[in-house]
PDB file of C-alpha atoms in Angstrom:
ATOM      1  CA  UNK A   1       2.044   8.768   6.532  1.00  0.00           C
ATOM      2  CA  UNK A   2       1.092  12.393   5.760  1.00  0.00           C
ATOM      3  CA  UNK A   3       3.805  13.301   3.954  1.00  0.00           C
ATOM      4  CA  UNK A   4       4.157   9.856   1.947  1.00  0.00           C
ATOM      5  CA  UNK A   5       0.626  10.673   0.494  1.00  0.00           C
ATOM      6  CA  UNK A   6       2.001  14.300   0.025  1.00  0.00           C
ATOM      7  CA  UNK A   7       5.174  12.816  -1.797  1.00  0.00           C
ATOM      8  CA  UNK A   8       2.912  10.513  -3.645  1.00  0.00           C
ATOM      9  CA  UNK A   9       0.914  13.280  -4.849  1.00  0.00           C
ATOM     10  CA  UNK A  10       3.193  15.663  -6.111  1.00  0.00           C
ATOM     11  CA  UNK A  11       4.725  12.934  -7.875  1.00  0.00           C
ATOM     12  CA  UNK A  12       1.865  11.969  -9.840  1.00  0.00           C
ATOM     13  CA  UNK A  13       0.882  15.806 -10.308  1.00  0.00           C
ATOM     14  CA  UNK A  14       4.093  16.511 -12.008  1.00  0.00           C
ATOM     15  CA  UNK A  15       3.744  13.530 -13.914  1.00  0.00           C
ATOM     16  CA  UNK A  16      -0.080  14.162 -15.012  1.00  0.00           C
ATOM     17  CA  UNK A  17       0.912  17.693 -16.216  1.00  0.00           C
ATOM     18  CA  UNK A  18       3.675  16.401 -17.889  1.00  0.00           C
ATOM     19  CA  UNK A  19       1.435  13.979 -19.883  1.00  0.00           C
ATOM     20  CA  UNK A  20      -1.456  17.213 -20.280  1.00  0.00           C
ATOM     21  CA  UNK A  21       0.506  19.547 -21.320  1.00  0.00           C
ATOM     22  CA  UNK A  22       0.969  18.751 -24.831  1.00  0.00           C
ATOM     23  CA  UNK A  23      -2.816  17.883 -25.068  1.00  0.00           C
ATOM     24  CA  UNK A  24      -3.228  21.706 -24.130  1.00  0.00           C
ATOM     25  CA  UNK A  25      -0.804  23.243 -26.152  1.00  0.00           C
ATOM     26  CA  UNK A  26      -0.977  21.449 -29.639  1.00  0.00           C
ATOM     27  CA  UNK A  27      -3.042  22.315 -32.382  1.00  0.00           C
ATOM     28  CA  UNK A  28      -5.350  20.334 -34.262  1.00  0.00           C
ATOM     29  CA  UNK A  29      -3.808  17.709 -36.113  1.00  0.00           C
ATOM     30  CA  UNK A  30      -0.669  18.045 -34.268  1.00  0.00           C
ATOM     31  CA  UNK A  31      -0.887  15.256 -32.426  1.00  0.00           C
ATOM     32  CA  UNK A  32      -1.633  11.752 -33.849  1.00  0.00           C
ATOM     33  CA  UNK A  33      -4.652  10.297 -32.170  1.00  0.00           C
ATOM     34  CA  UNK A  34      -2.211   7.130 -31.239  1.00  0.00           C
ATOM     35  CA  UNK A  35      -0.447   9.047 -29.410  1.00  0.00           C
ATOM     36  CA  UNK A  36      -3.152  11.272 -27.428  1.00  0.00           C
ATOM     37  CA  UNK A  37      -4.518   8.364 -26.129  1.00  0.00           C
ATOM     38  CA  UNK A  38      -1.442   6.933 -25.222  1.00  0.00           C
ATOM     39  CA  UNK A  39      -1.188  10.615 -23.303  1.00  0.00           C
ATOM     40  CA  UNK A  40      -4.439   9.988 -21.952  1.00  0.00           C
ATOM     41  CA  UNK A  41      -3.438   6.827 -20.574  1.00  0.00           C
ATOM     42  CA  UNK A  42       0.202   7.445 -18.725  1.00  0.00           C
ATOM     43  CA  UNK A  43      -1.988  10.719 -17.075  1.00  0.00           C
ATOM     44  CA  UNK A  44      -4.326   8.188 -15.928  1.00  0.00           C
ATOM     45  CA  UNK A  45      -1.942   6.111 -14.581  1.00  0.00           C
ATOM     46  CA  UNK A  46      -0.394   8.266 -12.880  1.00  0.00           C
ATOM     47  CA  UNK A  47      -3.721   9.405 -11.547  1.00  0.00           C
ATOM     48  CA  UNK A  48      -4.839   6.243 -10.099  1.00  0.00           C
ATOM     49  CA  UNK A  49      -2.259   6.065  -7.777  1.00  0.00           C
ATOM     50  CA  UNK A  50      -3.224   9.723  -5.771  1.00  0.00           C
ATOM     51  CA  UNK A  51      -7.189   8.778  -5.809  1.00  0.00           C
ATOM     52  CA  UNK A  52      -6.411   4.909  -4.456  1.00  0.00           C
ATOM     53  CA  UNK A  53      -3.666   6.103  -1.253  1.00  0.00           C
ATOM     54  CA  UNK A  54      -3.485   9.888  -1.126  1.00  0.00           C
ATOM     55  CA  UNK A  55      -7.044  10.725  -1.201  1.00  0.00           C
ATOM     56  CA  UNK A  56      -7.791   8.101   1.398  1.00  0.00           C
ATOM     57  CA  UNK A  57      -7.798  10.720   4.113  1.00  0.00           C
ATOM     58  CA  UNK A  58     -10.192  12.792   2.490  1.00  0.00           C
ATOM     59  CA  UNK A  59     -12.738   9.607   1.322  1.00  0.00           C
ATOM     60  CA  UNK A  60     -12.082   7.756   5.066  1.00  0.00           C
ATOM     61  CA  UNK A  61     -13.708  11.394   6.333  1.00  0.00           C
ATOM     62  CA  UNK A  62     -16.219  12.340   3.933  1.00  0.00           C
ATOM     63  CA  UNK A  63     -17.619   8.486   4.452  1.00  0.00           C
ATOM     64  CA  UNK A  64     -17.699   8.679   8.079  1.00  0.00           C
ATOM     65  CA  UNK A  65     -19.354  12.553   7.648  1.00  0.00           C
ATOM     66  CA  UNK A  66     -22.156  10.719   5.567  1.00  0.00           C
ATOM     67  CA  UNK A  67     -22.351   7.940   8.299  1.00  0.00           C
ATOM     68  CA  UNK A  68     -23.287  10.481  10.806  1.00  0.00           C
ATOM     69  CA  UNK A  69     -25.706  11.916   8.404  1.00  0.00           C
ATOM     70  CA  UNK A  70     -23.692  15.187   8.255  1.00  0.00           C
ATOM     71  CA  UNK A  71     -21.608  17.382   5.427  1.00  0.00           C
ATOM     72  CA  UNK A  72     -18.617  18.126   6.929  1.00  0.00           C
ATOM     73  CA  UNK A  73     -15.482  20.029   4.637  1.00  0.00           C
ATOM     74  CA  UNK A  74     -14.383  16.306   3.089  1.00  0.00           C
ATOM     75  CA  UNK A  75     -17.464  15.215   1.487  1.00  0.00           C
ATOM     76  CA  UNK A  76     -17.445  18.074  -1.438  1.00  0.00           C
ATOM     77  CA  UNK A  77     -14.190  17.174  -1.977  1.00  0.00           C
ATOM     78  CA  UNK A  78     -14.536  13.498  -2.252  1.00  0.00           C
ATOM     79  CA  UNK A  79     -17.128  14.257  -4.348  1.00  0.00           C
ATOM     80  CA  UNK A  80     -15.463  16.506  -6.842  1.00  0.00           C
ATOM     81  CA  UNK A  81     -12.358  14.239  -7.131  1.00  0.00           C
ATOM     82  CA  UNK A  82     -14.891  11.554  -7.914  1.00  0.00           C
ATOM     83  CA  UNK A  83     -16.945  13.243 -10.015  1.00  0.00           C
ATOM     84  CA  UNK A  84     -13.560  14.890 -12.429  1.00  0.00           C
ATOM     85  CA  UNK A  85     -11.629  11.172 -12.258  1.00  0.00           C
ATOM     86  CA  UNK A  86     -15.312   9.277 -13.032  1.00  0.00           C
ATOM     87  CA  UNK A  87     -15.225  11.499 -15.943  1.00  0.00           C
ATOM     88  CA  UNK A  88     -12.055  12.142 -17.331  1.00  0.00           C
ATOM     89  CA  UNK A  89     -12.070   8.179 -17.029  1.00  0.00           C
ATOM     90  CA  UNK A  90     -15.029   7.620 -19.171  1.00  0.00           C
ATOM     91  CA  UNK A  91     -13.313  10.462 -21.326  1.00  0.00           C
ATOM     92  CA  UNK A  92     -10.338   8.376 -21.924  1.00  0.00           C
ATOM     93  CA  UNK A  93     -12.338   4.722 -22.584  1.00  0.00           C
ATOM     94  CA  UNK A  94     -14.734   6.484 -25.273  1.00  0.00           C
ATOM     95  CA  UNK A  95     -13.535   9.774 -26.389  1.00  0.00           C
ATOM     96  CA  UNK A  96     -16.405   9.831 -29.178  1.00  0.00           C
ATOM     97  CA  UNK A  97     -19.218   9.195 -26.175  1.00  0.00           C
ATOM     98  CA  UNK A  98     -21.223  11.316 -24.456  1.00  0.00           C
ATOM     99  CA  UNK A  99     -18.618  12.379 -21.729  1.00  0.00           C
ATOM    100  CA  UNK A 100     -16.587  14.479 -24.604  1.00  0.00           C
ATOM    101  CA  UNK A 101     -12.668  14.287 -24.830  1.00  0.00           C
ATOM    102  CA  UNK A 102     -11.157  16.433 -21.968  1.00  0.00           C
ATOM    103  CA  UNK A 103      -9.890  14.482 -19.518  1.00  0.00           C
ATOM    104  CA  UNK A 104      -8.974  16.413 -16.357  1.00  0.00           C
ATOM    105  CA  UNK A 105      -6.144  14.171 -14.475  1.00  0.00           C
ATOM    106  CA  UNK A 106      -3.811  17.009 -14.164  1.00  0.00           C
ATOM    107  CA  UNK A 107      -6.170  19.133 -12.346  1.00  0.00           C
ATOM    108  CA  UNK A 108      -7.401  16.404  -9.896  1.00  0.00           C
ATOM    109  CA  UNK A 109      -3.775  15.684  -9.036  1.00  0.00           C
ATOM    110  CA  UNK A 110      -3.035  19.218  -8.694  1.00  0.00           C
ATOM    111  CA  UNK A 111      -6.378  19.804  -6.209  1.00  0.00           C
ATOM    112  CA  UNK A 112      -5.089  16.700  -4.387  1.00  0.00           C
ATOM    113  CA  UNK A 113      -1.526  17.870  -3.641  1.00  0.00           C
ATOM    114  CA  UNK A 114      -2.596  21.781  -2.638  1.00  0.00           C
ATOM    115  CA  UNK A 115      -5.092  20.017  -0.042  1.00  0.00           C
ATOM    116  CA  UNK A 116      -2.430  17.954   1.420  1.00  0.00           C
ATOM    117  CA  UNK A 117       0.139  20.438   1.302  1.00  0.00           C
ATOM    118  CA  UNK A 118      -2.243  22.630   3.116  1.00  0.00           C
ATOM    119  CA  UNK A 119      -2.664  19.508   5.776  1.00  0.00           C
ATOM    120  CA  UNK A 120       0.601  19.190   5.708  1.00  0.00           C
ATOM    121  CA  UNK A 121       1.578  22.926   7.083  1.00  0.00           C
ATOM    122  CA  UNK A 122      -1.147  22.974   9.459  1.00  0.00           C
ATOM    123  CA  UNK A 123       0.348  19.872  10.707  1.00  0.00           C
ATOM    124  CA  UNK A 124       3.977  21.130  11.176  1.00  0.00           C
ATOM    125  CA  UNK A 125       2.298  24.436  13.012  1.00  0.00           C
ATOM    126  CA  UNK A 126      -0.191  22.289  15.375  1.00  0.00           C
ATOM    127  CA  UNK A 127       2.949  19.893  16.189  1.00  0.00           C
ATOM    128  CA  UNK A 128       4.933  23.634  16.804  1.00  0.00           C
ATOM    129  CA  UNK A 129       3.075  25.293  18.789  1.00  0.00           C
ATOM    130  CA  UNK A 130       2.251  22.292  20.206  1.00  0.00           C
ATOM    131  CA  UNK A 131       5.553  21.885  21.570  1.00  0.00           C
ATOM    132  CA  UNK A 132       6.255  25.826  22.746  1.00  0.00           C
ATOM    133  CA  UNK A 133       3.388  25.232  24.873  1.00  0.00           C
ATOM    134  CA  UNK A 134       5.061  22.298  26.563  1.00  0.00           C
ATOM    135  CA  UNK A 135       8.430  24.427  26.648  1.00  0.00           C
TER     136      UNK A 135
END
């Protein structure tokens, strides 16, 4: 299940970046606004699908941390992705309000896909060495 959330990840990372890019890139008045927001959107698309299955591992733990009454490693995390998709999603519903116009969906799918790859080596090396000590 690891690596689906891994494979979901990366796929919506590439595809958020792909939609932020030209938001970074362009100049003013380059871009129609039509067609920033429609920018805005497709990156939060594709964003929604990483926070609802490939962050669950990281929400499931930072809940049950906060359960126990204790800050373990996943609650700053769950936090920040919550915090950066809470407002990159106001961001994109009212660009004129009080959040600004910067959405950051690229950069939460990015964060999301570096933690899991990181899960996803230690994984491989636990399940390695795991098995030269049964050798």
């Amino acid at each position: 299940m690891l690596l689906w959330r891994w494979l979901v990840a990366g796929f919506g990372m590439m595809q958020a970046m792909m939609y932020s890019v030209p938001l970074y890139v362009a100049g003013p008045g380059d871009i129609t606004p039509d067609i920033e927001r429609l920018l805005r959107w497709g990156a939060w698309m594709m964003t929604l699908p990483v926070l609802l299955f490939s962050c669950w591992p990281f929400f499931g733990s930072a809940l049950r941390d906060l359960l126990n009454r204790r800050v373990g490693m996943d609650v700053p995390v769950a936090l920040g992705l919550l915090i950066a998709f809470g407002a990159s999603t106001a961001a994109t519903f009212d660009p004129a309000g009080p959040w600004g116009r910067e959405v950051w969906y690229d950069s939460v799918t990015m964060f999301v896909f570096f933690l899991l790859s990181g899960r996803l080596l230690e994984q491989r090396l636990r399940d390695r060495t795991a098995g030269a000590l049964e050798a």
